[in-house]
Tab-separated table of C-alpha atoms in Angstrom:
chain	number	residue	atom	x	y	z
A	172	MET	CA	85.643	61.349	138.851
A	173	LYS	CA	84.815	64.593	137.109
A	174	LYS	CA	87.161	66.117	134.607
A	175	LYS	CA	88.445	69.482	135.594
A	176	HIS	CA	87.654	72.290	132.930
A	177	HIS	CA	90.420	74.758	132.238
A	178	HIS	CA	88.679	78.046	131.363
A	179	LYS	CA	90.673	80.303	129.048
A	180	LYS	CA	92.148	83.102	131.058
A	181	SER	CA	90.376	86.419	130.398
A	182	PRO	CA	92.760	89.132	129.248
A	183	GLY	CA	94.005	91.871	131.493
A	184	PHE	CA	92.657	95.452	131.722
A	185	ILE	CA	95.405	96.954	129.396
A	186	LYS	CA	94.974	94.479	126.845
A	187	LYS	CA	91.154	94.557	126.779
A	188	TRP	CA	91.220	98.175	126.036
A	189	ALA	CA	94.094	97.894	123.602
A	190	SER	CA	91.873	95.315	121.669
A	191	LYS	CA	88.864	97.871	121.676
A	192	LEU	CA	91.169	100.729	120.740
A	193	HIS	CA	92.717	98.648	117.948
A	194	LEU	CA	89.428	97.479	116.485
A	195	TRP	CA	87.402	100.614	116.437
A	196	LEU	CA	90.320	102.793	115.126
A	197	GLY	CA	91.340	100.288	112.513
A	198	LEU	CA	87.599	100.149	111.297
A	199	SER	CA	87.583	104.004	111.269
A	200	VAL	CA	90.620	104.829	109.270
A	201	GLY	CA	91.759	101.290	107.726
A	202	LEU	CA	90.796	102.353	104.178
A	203	ILE	CA	92.766	105.461	104.466
A	204	ILE	CA	95.791	103.828	105.613
A	205	PHE	CA	95.486	101.260	102.919
A	206	ILE	CA	95.515	103.983	100.298
A	207	VAL	CA	98.096	105.867	101.660
A	208	SER	CA	100.273	102.613	102.094
A	209	ILE	CA	99.743	101.586	98.511
A	210	THR	CA	100.385	105.073	97.036
A	211	GLY	CA	103.544	105.219	99.002
A	212	ALA	CA	104.659	101.844	97.604
A	213	LEU	CA	103.740	103.130	93.993
A	214	PHE	CA	105.792	106.213	94.552
A	215	VAL	CA	108.991	104.438	95.863
A	216	PHE	CA	110.627	103.716	92.580
A	217	LYS	CA	109.496	106.942	90.900
A	218	ASP	CA	113.050	108.177	90.068
A	219	GLU	CA	114.181	104.686	88.737
A	220	ILE	CA	111.223	104.327	86.538
A	221	GLU	CA	111.265	107.850	85.325
A	222	ASN	CA	114.962	108.032	84.454
A	223	PHE	CA	114.557	104.717	82.340
A	224	GLN	CA	111.400	106.250	80.527
A	225	ARG	CA	113.473	109.383	79.929
A	226	LYS	CA	116.909	108.032	79.259
A	227	ASP	CA	116.924	109.551	75.711
A	228	PHE	CA	116.401	112.944	76.884
A	229	ILE	CA	118.330	113.085	80.177
A	230	PHE	CA	121.470	113.334	78.170
A	231	HIS	CA	121.459	115.653	75.051
A	232	HIS	CA	123.990	113.551	72.998
A	233	GLU	CA	125.669	116.655	71.684
A	234	LYS	CA	129.175	115.708	70.197
A	235	ASN	CA	132.588	117.475	70.812
A	236	ILE	CA	131.296	119.323	73.905
A	237	GLU	CA	134.827	119.858	74.968
A	238	GLN	CA	135.226	122.432	71.940
A	239	LYS	CA	131.853	124.082	72.555
A	240	LYS	CA	130.547	126.737	74.789
A	241	LEU	CA	127.242	126.421	76.700
A	242	LEU	CA	124.636	129.032	75.796
A	243	SER	CA	123.859	131.747	78.461
A	244	LEU	CA	120.698	131.206	80.598
A	245	HIS	CA	119.237	134.179	79.147
A	246	VAL	CA	119.490	132.893	75.400
A	247	LEU	CA	118.533	129.280	76.569
A	248	GLU	CA	115.349	130.765	78.237
A	249	GLN	CA	114.428	132.782	75.072
A	250	LYS	CA	114.925	129.570	72.879
A	251	VAL	CA	112.784	127.323	75.362
A	252	ASN	CA	109.950	129.987	75.345
A	253	GLU	CA	110.013	130.184	71.649
A	254	GLN	CA	109.403	126.344	71.281
A	255	VAL	CA	107.188	125.693	74.269
A	256	LYS	CA	104.842	128.744	74.140
A	257	SER	CA	103.413	128.698	77.660
A	258	LYS	CA	101.322	131.561	79.254
A	259	TYR	CA	103.265	131.143	82.232
A	260	PRO	CA	106.917	132.311	82.885
A	261	VAL	CA	109.807	129.553	83.236
A	262	HIS	CA	110.101	129.218	87.099
A	263	TRP	CA	113.521	127.856	87.604
A	264	VAL	CA	116.233	125.759	85.782
A	265	ASN	CA	118.142	122.597	87.018
A	266	ILE	CA	121.694	122.547	85.928
A	267	PRO	CA	123.762	119.414	86.206
A	268	MET	CA	127.434	119.393	86.867
A	269	ASP	CA	127.857	116.542	84.125
A	270	LYS	CA	128.018	118.669	80.838
A	271	SER	CA	126.671	115.539	78.952
A	272	ARG	CA	123.248	115.769	80.632
A	273	SER	CA	120.543	118.017	79.486
A	274	TYR	CA	119.208	121.166	81.540
A	275	ARG	CA	115.729	121.057	82.917
A	276	PHE	CA	113.568	124.049	82.751
A	277	TYR	CA	110.544	123.937	84.954
A	278	TRP	CA	107.013	125.897	84.885
A	279	TYR	CA	105.406	125.547	88.311
A	280	GLU	CA	102.365	127.768	89.471
A	281	HIS	CA	100.511	127.427	92.586
A	282	ASN	CA	96.979	128.800	93.067
A	283	ILE	CA	96.326	129.321	96.722
A	284	ASN	CA	92.563	129.983	95.960
A	285	ALA	CA	91.815	126.566	94.701
A	286	TRP	CA	90.281	123.606	96.738
A	287	ASN	CA	91.670	120.570	94.761
A	288	TYR	CA	95.074	119.371	93.310
A	289	PHE	CA	94.197	119.921	89.746
A	290	ASP	CA	93.218	123.574	90.272
A	291	GLU	CA	95.853	124.430	92.858
A	292	TYR	CA	98.603	123.727	90.537
A	293	PRO	CA	97.575	125.520	87.039
A	294	ILE	CA	100.995	124.070	85.480
A	295	TYR	CA	103.834	121.991	86.560
A	296	GLN	CA	106.048	120.772	83.590
A	297	VAL	CA	109.575	120.324	82.704
A	298	ALA	CA	111.504	120.588	79.438
A	299	TYR	CA	114.725	118.792	78.843
A	300	VAL	CA	116.984	121.155	76.781
A	301	ASN	CA	120.384	120.918	75.045
A	302	PRO	CA	122.308	123.598	76.610
A	303	TYR	CA	124.639	123.920	73.576
A	304	ASN	CA	122.025	124.775	71.038
A	305	GLY	CA	118.891	125.430	73.014
A	306	GLN	CA	116.778	122.709	71.387
A	307	VAL	CA	114.014	121.371	73.494
A	308	LEU	CA	114.307	117.595	73.422
A	309	LYS	CA	111.028	116.806	75.311
A	310	VAL	CA	108.572	118.435	77.486
A	311	TYR	CA	106.623	116.447	80.280
A	312	ASP	CA	103.380	117.319	81.991
A	313	GLU	CA	104.385	116.623	85.645
A	314	LYS	CA	101.257	117.796	86.883
A	315	ASN	CA	99.136	115.048	85.109
A	316	GLY	CA	101.872	112.395	85.320
A	317	PHE	CA	101.268	109.246	87.131
A	318	PHE	CA	103.686	109.630	89.878
A	319	GLN	CA	102.513	113.254	90.638
A	320	ILE	CA	99.093	112.335	90.994
A	321	VAL	CA	99.984	109.275	93.165
A	322	LYS	CA	101.980	111.647	95.407
A	323	SER	CA	98.960	113.985	95.707
A	324	ILE	CA	96.569	111.120	96.711
A	325	HIS	CA	99.290	110.063	99.407
A	326	TRP	CA	99.790	113.564	100.512
A	327	SER	CA	96.244	115.219	100.481
A	328	PHE	CA	93.834	112.895	98.698
A	329	LEU	CA	93.938	115.219	95.932
A	330	LEU	CA	92.515	118.040	97.836
A	331	LYS	CA	94.007	121.312	98.658
A	332	GLU	CA	97.273	120.951	100.091
A	333	SER	CA	96.703	123.453	103.114
A	334	TRP	CA	94.011	121.294	104.460
A	335	GLY	CA	93.934	118.148	102.412
A	336	LYS	CA	97.161	117.172	104.420
A	337	TYR	CA	95.171	116.937	107.696
A	338	VAL	CA	92.663	114.443	105.920
A	339	VAL	CA	95.687	112.351	105.470
A	340	GLY	CA	97.708	113.359	108.680
A	341	ILE	CA	94.831	112.875	111.247
A	342	PRO	CA	94.430	109.283	110.442
A	343	VAL	CA	98.229	108.719	110.297
A	344	VAL	CA	98.076	109.875	114.025
A	345	ILE	CA	95.198	107.440	114.795
A	346	PHE	CA	97.517	104.723	112.808
A	347	ILE	CA	100.513	105.512	115.305
A	348	VAL	CA	98.055	104.792	118.134
A	349	MET	CA	96.964	101.502	116.505
A	350	LEU	CA	100.632	100.513	116.110
A	351	ILE	CA	101.238	100.859	119.932
A	352	SER	CA	97.850	98.985	120.837
A	353	GLY	CA	98.830	96.351	118.050
A	354	ILE	CA	102.308	95.788	119.824
A	355	ILE	CA	100.450	95.287	123.225
A	356	LEU	CA	97.990	92.713	121.889
A	357	TRP	CA	100.809	90.988	119.915
A	358	TRP	CA	103.048	90.592	123.012
A	359	PRO	CA	103.086	86.880	123.837
A	360	LYS	CA	101.992	85.642	127.383
A	361	ASN	CA	104.641	82.649	127.426
A	362	LYS	CA	107.204	80.891	125.544
A	363	ALA	CA	104.959	78.662	123.466
A	364	ALA	CA	102.993	81.752	122.202
A	365	ARG	CA	106.292	83.544	121.248
A	366	LYS	CA	107.181	80.930	118.677
A	367	GLN	CA	104.013	81.578	116.975
A	368	ARG	CA	104.523	85.359	116.994
A	369	PHE	CA	107.764	85.574	115.069
A	370	SER	CA	107.238	83.155	112.071
A	371	PHE	CA	104.612	81.262	110.211
A	372	GLN	CA	103.786	77.768	111.870
A	373	TRP	CA	101.560	76.423	109.032
A	374	LYS	CA	102.628	72.891	108.756
A	375	ASN	CA	99.452	71.537	110.131
A	376	VAL	CA	97.333	74.483	109.753
A	377	LYS	CA	94.643	74.284	107.036
A	378	ASN	CA	92.278	77.013	108.536
A	379	TRP	CA	92.465	80.248	106.295
A	380	LYS	CA	91.331	82.434	109.334
A	381	ARG	CA	94.216	81.221	111.366
A	382	LYS	CA	96.635	81.864	108.551
A	383	ASN	CA	95.105	85.393	108.083
A	384	TYR	CA	95.299	86.076	111.799
A	385	ASP	CA	99.132	84.944	111.590
A	386	VAL	CA	99.850	87.187	108.493
A	387	HIS	CA	98.193	90.137	110.493
A	388	ASN	CA	100.233	89.437	113.669
A	389	ILE	CA	103.568	88.724	112.125
A	390	PHE	CA	103.577	91.374	109.208
A	391	GLY	CA	102.454	93.773	111.945
A	392	PHE	CA	105.342	93.049	114.161
A	393	TYR	CA	108.028	92.978	111.625
A	394	SER	CA	106.811	96.313	110.067
A	395	SER	CA	105.989	98.077	113.326
A	396	ILE	CA	109.261	99.997	113.815
A	397	LEU	CA	109.720	101.218	110.270
A	398	ALA	CA	106.016	101.907	110.113
A	399	LEU	CA	106.412	104.252	113.022
A	400	VAL	CA	109.358	106.042	111.124
A	401	PHE	CA	107.363	106.380	108.042
A	402	ALA	CA	104.394	107.619	109.802
A	403	ILE	CA	106.447	110.207	111.894
A	404	THR	CA	108.302	111.381	108.759
A	405	GLY	CA	104.845	111.696	106.920
A	406	LEU	CA	103.408	113.774	109.826
A	407	PHE	CA	106.460	116.229	109.193
A	408	TYR	CA	104.472	117.569	106.288
A	409	SER	CA	101.164	117.731	108.053
A	410	PHE	CA	102.003	119.409	111.440
A	411	PHE	CA	104.574	122.055	111.919
A	412	VAL	CA	104.848	120.829	115.657
A	413	VAL	CA	106.444	117.516	114.358
A	414	GLN	CA	108.972	119.542	112.164
A	415	ALA	CA	109.658	121.720	115.277
A	416	ALA	CA	109.970	118.597	117.638
A	417	ILE	CA	112.377	116.624	115.083
A	418	TYR	CA	114.584	119.866	115.054
A	419	PHE	CA	114.515	120.192	118.670
A	420	VAL	CA	115.562	116.535	119.564
A	421	PHE	CA	118.091	116.227	116.949
A	422	SER	CA	119.735	119.711	117.469
A	423	GLY	CA	120.148	119.208	120.945
A	424	GLY	CA	117.421	121.667	122.256
A	425	LYS	CA	117.582	124.389	119.444
A	426	THR	CA	114.287	125.918	118.702
A	427	ALA	CA	114.996	127.866	115.556
A	428	LEU	CA	117.040	127.167	112.320
A	429	PRO	CA	120.075	129.236	111.583
A	430	ASP	CA	119.114	132.712	110.349
A	431	TYR	CA	120.915	133.937	107.179
A	432	SER	CA	118.534	136.764	106.133
A	433	GLN	CA	121.409	139.261	106.897
A	434	TYR	CA	122.829	138.278	103.630
A	435	THR	CA	120.770	140.245	101.151
A	436	THR	CA	121.157	141.879	97.780
A	437	THR	CA	122.660	145.374	98.256
A	438	ALA	CA	123.962	146.190	94.898
A	439	PRO	CA	121.732	148.400	92.741
A	440	VAL	CA	119.409	146.941	90.307
A	441	GLU	CA	121.391	148.734	87.480
A	442	GLN	CA	124.030	146.307	88.068
A	443	ARG	CA	121.825	143.441	86.935
A	444	THR	CA	122.482	142.220	83.448
A	445	VAL	CA	121.261	139.254	81.267
A	446	TYR	CA	124.666	137.557	82.187
A	447	THR	CA	124.266	137.826	86.103
A	448	LEU	CA	122.609	134.245	86.368
A	449	ASP	CA	125.529	132.958	84.299
A	450	LYS	CA	128.041	134.543	86.699
A	451	VAL	CA	125.913	132.737	89.467
A	452	ALA	CA	126.055	129.387	87.776
A	453	GLU	CA	129.798	129.661	87.070
A	454	ARG	CA	130.536	130.611	90.704
A	455	THR	CA	128.311	127.517	91.963
A	456	ARG	CA	130.339	125.113	89.766
A	457	GLU	CA	133.772	126.491	91.225
A	458	VAL	CA	132.680	126.196	94.807
A	459	PHE	CA	130.918	122.761	94.202
A	460	PRO	CA	132.656	120.908	91.378
A	461	ASN	CA	131.708	117.359	92.722
A	462	ALA	CA	128.159	118.033	93.200
A	463	PHE	CA	125.249	116.463	91.037
A	464	ALA	CA	123.119	119.486	90.104
A	465	PHE	CA	121.969	122.865	91.346
A	466	ASN	CA	118.805	124.875	90.852
A	467	ILE	CA	118.558	128.632	89.897
A	468	HIS	CA	115.558	130.695	90.230
A	469	LEU	CA	114.876	132.778	87.125
A	470	GLY	CA	113.535	135.665	88.965
A	471	HIS	CA	109.936	136.081	87.163
A	472	PRO	CA	106.575	136.961	89.084
A	473	HIS	CA	104.292	134.009	89.961
A	474	LEU	CA	100.930	133.448	91.129
A	475	ASP	CA	101.937	132.922	94.883
A	476	ASP	CA	104.776	135.218	94.908
A	477	HIS	CA	106.218	136.095	98.551
A	478	GLU	CA	109.204	137.905	99.737
A	479	HIS	CA	112.251	135.882	99.952
A	480	PRO	CA	115.072	136.978	102.353
A	481	ASN	CA	117.811	136.596	99.894
A	482	PHE	CA	118.623	134.855	96.450
A	483	GLU	CA	119.731	131.295	97.367
A	484	VAL	CA	121.005	128.733	94.808
A	485	TYR	CA	120.110	125.072	96.089
A	486	VAL	CA	122.935	122.491	95.522
A	487	GLN	CA	122.258	118.693	95.349
A	488	GLN	CA	125.098	116.774	96.299
A	489	LEU	CA	124.047	113.188	95.332
A	490	SER	CA	122.333	111.924	92.427
A	491	TYR	CA	120.138	109.351	94.150
A	492	SER	CA	119.059	111.493	97.251
A	493	TYR	CA	118.181	114.981	98.271
A	494	HIS	CA	119.298	115.079	101.910
A	495	GLN	CA	122.976	116.079	101.398
A	496	PHE	CA	122.366	119.519	99.939
A	497	SER	CA	124.275	122.766	100.291
A	498	SER	CA	123.227	126.178	99.277
A	499	ILE	CA	124.926	129.529	98.295
A	500	ILE	CA	123.475	133.016	98.789
A	501	PHE	CA	124.069	135.564	95.978
A	502	ASP	CA	123.558	139.242	95.590
A	503	GLU	CA	121.004	138.717	92.705
A	504	ASN	CA	121.976	142.162	90.964
A	505	SER	CA	125.681	141.978	91.102
A	506	GLY	CA	126.014	138.087	91.028
A	507	GLU	CA	128.472	138.378	93.974
A	508	LEU	CA	128.748	135.418	96.317
A	509	LEU	CA	127.544	136.322	99.915
A	510	LYS	CA	127.400	133.312	102.032
A	511	THR	CA	128.257	129.574	101.363
A	512	ILE	CA	126.148	127.066	103.446
A	513	TYR	CA	127.878	123.725	103.269
A	514	TYR	CA	126.143	120.521	104.210
A	515	LYS	CA	129.063	119.364	106.460
A	516	ASP	CA	128.858	122.522	108.662
A	517	LYS	CA	125.037	121.950	109.378
A	518	ASN	CA	124.033	120.742	113.026
A	519	PHE	CA	122.431	117.552	113.230
A	520	GLY	CA	118.944	118.969	113.613
A	521	GLU	CA	119.419	120.629	110.223
A	522	LYS	CA	120.458	117.347	108.830
A	523	ALA	CA	117.568	115.399	110.268
A	524	VAL	CA	115.117	117.905	108.931
A	525	GLY	CA	116.748	117.772	105.411
A	526	ALA	CA	116.819	113.945	105.552
A	527	ASN	CA	113.232	113.664	106.177
A	528	TYR	CA	111.874	113.295	102.751
A	529	ASP	CA	114.581	110.771	101.950
A	530	ILE	CA	113.835	108.632	104.860
A	531	HIS	CA	110.083	108.860	104.189
A	532	VAL	CA	110.466	107.680	100.657
A	533	GLY	CA	113.352	105.072	101.444
A	534	SER	CA	116.064	106.933	99.251
A	535	ILE	CA	118.317	107.861	102.103
A	536	LEU	CA	120.769	105.269	101.044
A	537	GLY	CA	119.761	104.480	97.599
A	538	LEU	CA	118.219	101.252	96.082
A	539	PRO	CA	118.675	99.064	99.084
A	540	THR	CA	116.533	101.392	101.375
A	541	LYS	CA	113.948	101.900	98.616
A	542	ILE	CA	113.539	98.176	98.354
A	543	ILE	CA	113.040	98.016	102.092
A	544	ALA	CA	110.616	100.960	101.991
A	545	PHE	CA	108.533	99.226	99.071
A	546	ILE	CA	108.358	95.981	101.197
A	547	ILE	CA	107.310	97.540	104.384
A	548	SER	CA	104.713	99.766	102.476
A	549	LEU	CA	103.001	96.582	101.097
A	550	MET	CA	103.136	94.949	104.588
A	551	ILE	CA	101.524	98.035	106.197
A	552	ALA	CA	98.823	98.047	103.281
A	553	SER	CA	98.077	94.498	104.239
A	554	LEU	CA	97.295	95.197	107.830
A	555	PRO	CA	93.831	96.925	107.229
A	556	VAL	CA	92.790	94.031	105.036
A	557	THR	CA	93.781	91.149	107.328
A	558	GLY	CA	92.443	93.057	110.271
A	559	PHE	CA	89.151	93.594	108.697
A	560	MET	CA	89.009	89.971	107.775
A	561	ILE	CA	89.663	88.974	111.221
A	562	TRP	CA	86.934	91.059	112.646
A	563	TRP	CA	84.429	90.065	110.014
A	564	GLY	CA	85.139	86.443	110.588
A	565	ARG	CA	84.542	86.721	114.331
A	566	ARG	CA	81.310	88.729	113.620
A	567	LYS	CA	80.092	86.091	111.384
A	568	LYS	CA	80.953	83.275	114.056
A	569	LYS	CA	79.174	85.141	116.665
A	570	LYS	CA	76.033	85.312	114.520
């Protein structure tokens, strides 16, 4: 009596084409996704590492500050210029609410005619300054710093931002298609296969190809949802349509951000003095006493100057995250407060757009979400590697 041969059931039409898509798209953009994922993982703990490295300068260690007065911003800027001697003007100053912390003065210039990262930003540096005596404690070259270069590789492969973002953005769109096709391929046919898809069953498995296949499947499944979140929040910076779509969805169908352009400077320029910005800073402290810090633009001309509808001060509410931010619009000549935009009063679309960066880098809830983002980024980075090894192993087997 002849034995019956049970032929392996061929995959259905959808899985067949999902497999082809997954393979060829993966081979075409796998290296880019690997680099983007690894640089993303490296960037996650930027703030924690830099805060540790700069701990001696973040705080100025001035004694008896309760009995001392802060120097005016005009005097501080003069003292900073005398010590740093840059050919570019200071761009803005970050002022912490905690008076034991140093002020941070930033130089930042953007050359729109450049074609790569290093030429596009002629200068990007920060000086940590004692606000009570104007002493520059330390100057850091942010442009050539490790994390800024990592960010630029992640963002645009060190190419000009305006088109380099598409070099990263288009492969990320392809990666989203791969995520969807990967889930289709992963989906188990029966109960027995389901066990194998959720955890490593390696008790009696010695074959490295099988282990590699399981790593690809299981890491792919567990990282898929957050990988999709990271991909979409990354595309936010590459394609305006993604920004518009996020705002539209979360604002309940609104198509435009609130317009505050009617709040503009009306006082004559003669009213502006060297103490106007001090008045702005003091008023900001009064309105937001519990905030972490705020930024004030110092009003000098820059390489890529464009018209601003008004003079706005950005207020960061939390120390570990940027998504909770408010702002105040001032008359830049008189220093009069014109409009306060509280975070709590923003619609959900504004909050979603404002939270995009923190969601993308994992800082939305502080250290716990950063750890998750780091692990997921490494898992995503492993997928092109294990996927390539699966393809290479099968190719050699066919030969």
